[in-house]
Amino acid sequence: MKIALPKGRIAEEVLEIFKKIFNEDFIFENRKLIMKKNNFTFLNVRNWDVATYVEKQAADIGVVGADVITELDSDVLELLDLGLGKCRVSVAGIKNDNNYKNKTRIKVASKLTNIAKTYFSKKGIPTEIIKLNGSIELAPLVGLSDVIVDIVQTGGTLKENGMEEKEIIMHSSARLIANKNSFILKKEEILALTKKIEDAINGA
Ligand code: PRP
């Protein structure tokens, strides 16, 4: 079974769960992108690409944030909320400045352009969406946008930059996902692993 994991902290936490289940170390050696162990092949994938690997069946299952699944509108099965990597997707802006609410067209900077577009259009609010790739918080500070739509985890980045969360769009956390064909072909194996992961998380 091929498992796509997002690089970084979430991958480490998921591999810890595997260690707990199988009582063996699961570690990506220095810059290796593939790790084979027991019947598993782990793929070291960029966070934003996990859903793509799973959707296209390059991996059978994977771990990815609900924010990414929503943004990409991924055609995958969601098996389990792992409760890791908890964060919010929020509208944020300069502290105590709510002028954006009076604008006829709000300038919104974001990496999550689909989530931003859908959120404001459901409210019937016209927007100009400005796609950025990182350091989104900078945009309102230099007048590139009125507000941002971004991930808020601790709120530290906003605070450090004189900004605040204005509206929560969605809550996100890491999800175990499966390719739809893989789920049909390997249903028992995938469900058994899902159960083991769930038990490990719940300390059973
Ligand atoms: C994310 C997000 C915020 C920050 C939120 O950025 O875009 O900038 O984390 O975390 P906090 O609420 O705990 O401060 P990331 O570190 O992924 O970098 P980026 O600027 O490339 O998006």
Short mmCIF file of C-alpha atoms and ligand atoms in Angstrom, two decimals:
data_model
loop_
_atom_site.label_atom_id
_atom_site.label_comp_id
_atom_site.label_asym_id
_atom_site.label_seq_id
_atom_site.Cartn_x
_atom_site.Cartn_y
_atom_site.Cartn_z
CA MET A 1 0.00 0.00 0.00
CA LYS A 2 1.33 3.45 -0.97
CA ILE A 3 0.88 6.26 1.55
CA ALA A 4 1.51 9.93 0.71
CA LEU A 5 2.59 12.04 3.68
CA PRO A 6 3.08 15.81 3.77
CA LYS A 7 6.68 16.87 4.46
CA GLY A 8 7.35 18.24 7.93
CA ARG A 9 5.73 18.02 11.31
CA ILE A 10 2.53 16.20 10.29
CA ALA A 11 4.54 13.46 8.54
CA GLU A 12 6.60 12.99 11.69
CA GLU A 13 3.47 12.74 13.82
CA VAL A 14 1.88 10.22 11.44
CA LEU A 15 5.08 8.13 11.36
CA GLU A 16 5.02 8.19 15.17
CA ILE A 17 1.53 6.69 14.99
CA PHE A 18 2.86 3.93 12.68
CA LYS A 19 5.71 3.33 15.12
CA LYS A 20 3.16 2.88 17.88
CA ILE A 21 1.04 0.49 15.81
CA PHE A 22 3.83 -1.71 14.41
CA ASN A 23 6.40 -1.26 17.16
CA GLU A 24 9.11 -0.37 14.62
CA ASP A 25 10.77 2.87 13.52
CA PHE A 26 9.43 4.53 10.39
CA ILE A 27 11.90 7.25 9.40
CA PHE A 28 12.67 8.92 6.06
CA GLU A 29 16.46 8.80 5.70
CA ASN A 30 18.24 11.98 4.70
CA ARG A 31 16.39 13.58 1.77
CA LYS A 32 14.93 10.24 0.65
CA LEU A 33 11.49 10.62 -0.92
CA ILE A 34 10.42 6.99 -0.70
CA MET A 35 10.54 4.70 2.33
CA LYS A 36 9.58 1.03 2.08
CA LYS A 37 8.77 -0.85 5.22
CA ASN A 38 6.64 -3.94 5.79
CA ASN A 39 3.92 -3.78 3.16
CA PHE A 40 3.97 0.00 3.08
CA THR A 41 5.60 2.47 0.72
CA PHE A 42 5.63 5.98 2.17
CA LEU A 43 5.97 8.93 -0.19
CA ASN A 44 7.43 12.21 1.06
CA VAL A 45 5.21 14.74 -0.71
CA ARG A 46 4.70 18.51 -0.49
CA ASN A 47 1.58 19.32 1.55
CA TRP A 48 -0.21 20.83 -1.45
CA ASP A 49 0.48 17.76 -3.62
CA VAL A 50 -0.76 14.97 -1.31
CA ALA A 51 -4.36 15.17 -2.53
CA THR A 52 -3.16 15.10 -6.16
CA TYR A 53 -1.06 11.95 -5.60
CA VAL A 54 -4.06 10.25 -3.99
CA GLU A 55 -6.66 11.50 -6.48
CA LYS A 56 -4.54 10.19 -9.38
CA GLN A 57 -3.83 6.91 -7.53
CA ALA A 58 -0.05 7.40 -7.37
CA ALA A 59 -0.76 6.78 -3.67
CA ASP A 60 -3.62 4.69 -2.23
CA ILE A 61 -4.04 6.78 0.88
CA GLY A 62 -2.60 10.01 2.24
CA VAL A 63 -2.71 12.60 4.97
CA VAL A 64 -3.64 16.17 4.13
CA GLY A 65 -5.32 19.22 5.67
CA ALA A 66 -9.06 19.74 5.18
CA ASP A 67 -8.17 23.24 3.94
CA VAL A 68 -6.21 21.77 1.02
CA ILE A 69 -8.98 19.26 0.16
CA THR A 70 -11.52 22.10 0.13
CA GLU A 71 -9.32 24.48 -1.85
CA LEU A 72 -8.52 21.88 -4.52
CA ASP A 73 -12.01 20.33 -4.42
CA SER A 74 -10.23 16.95 -4.44
CA ASP A 75 -12.14 13.88 -5.58
CA VAL A 76 -10.99 11.57 -2.76
CA LEU A 77 -12.59 9.68 0.11
CA GLU A 78 -12.15 11.13 3.57
CA LEU A 79 -11.62 8.29 6.06
CA LEU A 80 -10.63 9.87 9.34
CA ASP A 81 -10.00 13.16 11.11
CA LEU A 82 -6.56 12.69 12.68
CA GLY A 83 -6.97 15.73 14.89
CA LEU A 84 -3.44 16.89 14.01
CA GLY A 85 -2.45 20.21 12.45
CA LYS A 86 -5.51 22.00 13.71
CA CYS A 87 -5.99 25.46 12.25
CA ARG A 88 -8.61 27.84 10.88
CA VAL A 89 -9.03 29.46 7.51
CA SER A 90 -10.01 33.03 8.30
CA VAL A 91 -10.52 36.50 6.95
CA ALA A 92 -7.95 38.72 8.66
CA GLY A 93 -6.97 42.34 8.45
CA ILE A 94 -5.46 45.29 10.24
CA LYS A 95 -6.46 45.48 13.90
CA ASN A 96 -9.51 47.65 14.68
CA ASP A 97 -9.90 48.56 11.01
CA ASN A 98 -13.17 47.19 9.64
CA ASN A 99 -13.40 49.55 6.70
CA TYR A 100 -13.36 46.64 4.29
CA LYS A 101 -16.99 45.99 5.21
CA ASN A 102 -18.02 49.30 3.63
CA LYS A 103 -16.27 48.71 0.31
CA THR A 104 -18.31 47.96 -2.79
CA ARG A 105 -15.54 45.57 -3.88
CA ILE A 106 -13.14 44.05 -1.36
CA LYS A 107 -9.55 43.36 -2.33
CA VAL A 108 -8.62 39.97 -0.86
CA ALA A 109 -5.09 38.54 -0.94
CA SER A 110 -4.81 34.78 -0.48
CA LYS A 111 -3.11 31.54 -1.31
CA LEU A 112 -6.52 29.84 -0.87
CA THR A 113 -8.21 31.68 -3.73
CA ASN A 114 -11.08 29.21 -4.25
CA ILE A 115 -12.04 29.21 -0.58
CA ALA A 116 -11.87 33.03 -0.54
CA LYS A 117 -13.91 33.38 -3.75
CA THR A 118 -16.61 30.94 -2.60
CA TYR A 119 -16.90 32.50 0.87
CA PHE A 120 -17.46 36.05 -0.33
CA SER A 121 -19.62 35.12 -3.31
CA LYS A 122 -21.98 33.12 -1.04
CA LYS A 123 -22.42 36.35 0.91
CA GLY A 124 -23.01 38.25 -2.32
CA ILE A 125 -19.97 40.44 -1.72
CA PRO A 126 -17.95 41.43 -4.82
CA THR A 127 -14.20 40.83 -4.50
CA GLU A 128 -10.97 41.18 -6.35
CA ILE A 129 -8.91 38.14 -5.41
CA ILE A 130 -5.14 38.58 -5.49
CA LYS A 131 -3.25 35.28 -5.58
CA LEU A 132 -0.13 35.17 -3.42
CA ASN A 133 2.11 32.23 -2.55
CA GLY A 134 3.24 33.09 0.98
CA SER A 135 3.77 35.85 3.56
CA ILE A 136 0.12 36.72 2.90
CA GLU A 137 -0.04 38.93 6.02
CA LEU A 138 2.14 41.50 4.28
CA ALA A 139 -0.52 42.42 1.70
CA PRO A 140 -2.84 44.67 3.82
CA LEU A 141 0.16 46.26 5.54
CA VAL A 142 1.38 47.76 2.28
CA GLY A 143 -2.03 48.38 0.72
CA LEU A 144 -1.95 45.49 -1.74
CA SER A 145 -5.27 44.26 -0.34
CA ASP A 146 -7.99 45.25 2.16
CA VAL A 147 -7.96 41.88 3.89
CA ILE A 148 -6.45 38.42 3.55
CA VAL A 149 -7.84 34.90 3.67
CA ASP A 150 -5.23 32.71 5.31
CA ILE A 151 -4.41 29.92 7.71
CA VAL A 152 -4.42 30.91 11.39
CA GLN A 153 -2.85 28.42 13.74
CA THR A 154 -1.58 30.15 16.88
CA GLY A 155 -2.50 33.65 15.68
CA GLY A 156 1.11 34.65 16.33
CA THR A 157 1.86 35.89 12.82
CA LEU A 158 -1.21 38.13 12.79
CA LYS A 159 -0.44 39.53 16.24
CA GLU A 160 3.19 40.24 15.42
CA ASN A 161 2.04 42.24 12.41
CA GLY A 162 -0.68 44.34 14.06
CA MET A 163 -3.48 42.32 12.53
CA GLU A 164 -6.46 40.31 13.78
CA GLU A 165 -8.79 37.52 12.74
CA LYS A 166 -12.08 39.04 11.53
CA GLU A 167 -14.19 36.11 10.32
CA ILE A 168 -13.64 32.35 10.61
CA ILE A 169 -14.38 30.61 7.30
CA MET A 170 -13.61 27.00 8.26
CA HIS A 171 -11.86 24.83 10.83
CA SER A 172 -9.25 22.48 9.46
CA SER A 173 -7.19 19.51 10.63
CA ALA A 174 -5.27 16.66 9.01
CA ARG A 175 -7.46 14.02 7.35
CA LEU A 176 -6.70 10.47 6.25
CA ILE A 177 -7.87 10.23 2.64
CA ALA A 178 -8.09 7.40 0.12
CA ASN A 179 -8.21 7.05 -3.63
CA LYS A 180 -11.69 5.87 -4.64
CA ASN A 181 -10.46 2.94 -6.79
CA SER A 182 -7.90 1.87 -4.21
CA PHE A 183 -10.65 1.86 -1.62
CA ILE A 184 -12.66 -0.61 -3.73
CA LEU A 185 -9.62 -2.81 -4.49
CA LYS A 186 -8.05 -2.75 -1.02
CA LYS A 187 -11.07 -2.01 1.14
CA GLU A 188 -10.32 -4.45 3.95
CA GLU A 189 -6.66 -3.50 4.19
CA ILE A 190 -7.45 0.23 4.19
CA LEU A 191 -10.26 -0.09 6.74
CA ALA A 192 -8.12 -2.26 9.04
CA LEU A 193 -5.30 0.32 8.91
CA THR A 194 -7.76 3.18 9.48
CA LYS A 195 -9.07 1.39 12.58
CA LYS A 196 -5.52 0.85 13.89
CA ILE A 197 -4.68 4.52 13.35
CA GLU A 198 -7.91 5.58 15.06
CA ASP A 199 -7.16 3.33 18.05
CA ALA A 200 -3.58 4.61 18.28
CA ILE A 201 -4.81 8.22 18.29
CA ASN A 202 -7.38 7.44 20.98
CA GLY A 203 -4.71 5.69 23.04
CA ALA A 204 -6.46 2.31 22.85
C1 PRP B 1 1.12 29.90 7.61
C2 PRP B 1 0.02 30.89 7.34
C3 PRP B 1 0.31 32.01 8.30
C4 PRP B 1 0.92 31.27 9.47
C5 PRP B 1 -0.11 31.12 10.55
O1 PRP B 1 2.22 30.32 6.92
O2 PRP B 1 0.02 31.31 5.99
O3 PRP B 1 1.23 32.91 7.75
O4 PRP B 1 1.33 29.97 9.02
O5 PRP B 1 0.42 30.53 11.72
P1 PRP B 1 0.27 31.22 13.14
O6 PRP B 1 -1.17 31.62 13.31
O7 PRP B 1 0.68 30.13 14.10
O8 PRP B 1 1.19 32.40 13.19
P2 PRP B 1 3.45 29.36 6.59
O9 PRP B 1 4.34 29.27 7.78
O10 PRP B 1 2.94 28.07 6.04
O11 PRP B 1 4.21 30.19 5.49
P3 PRP B 1 3.77 31.01 4.21
O12 PRP B 1 3.99 32.43 4.55
O13 PRP B 1 4.65 30.49 3.14
O14 PRP B 1 2.31 30.72 3.90
#
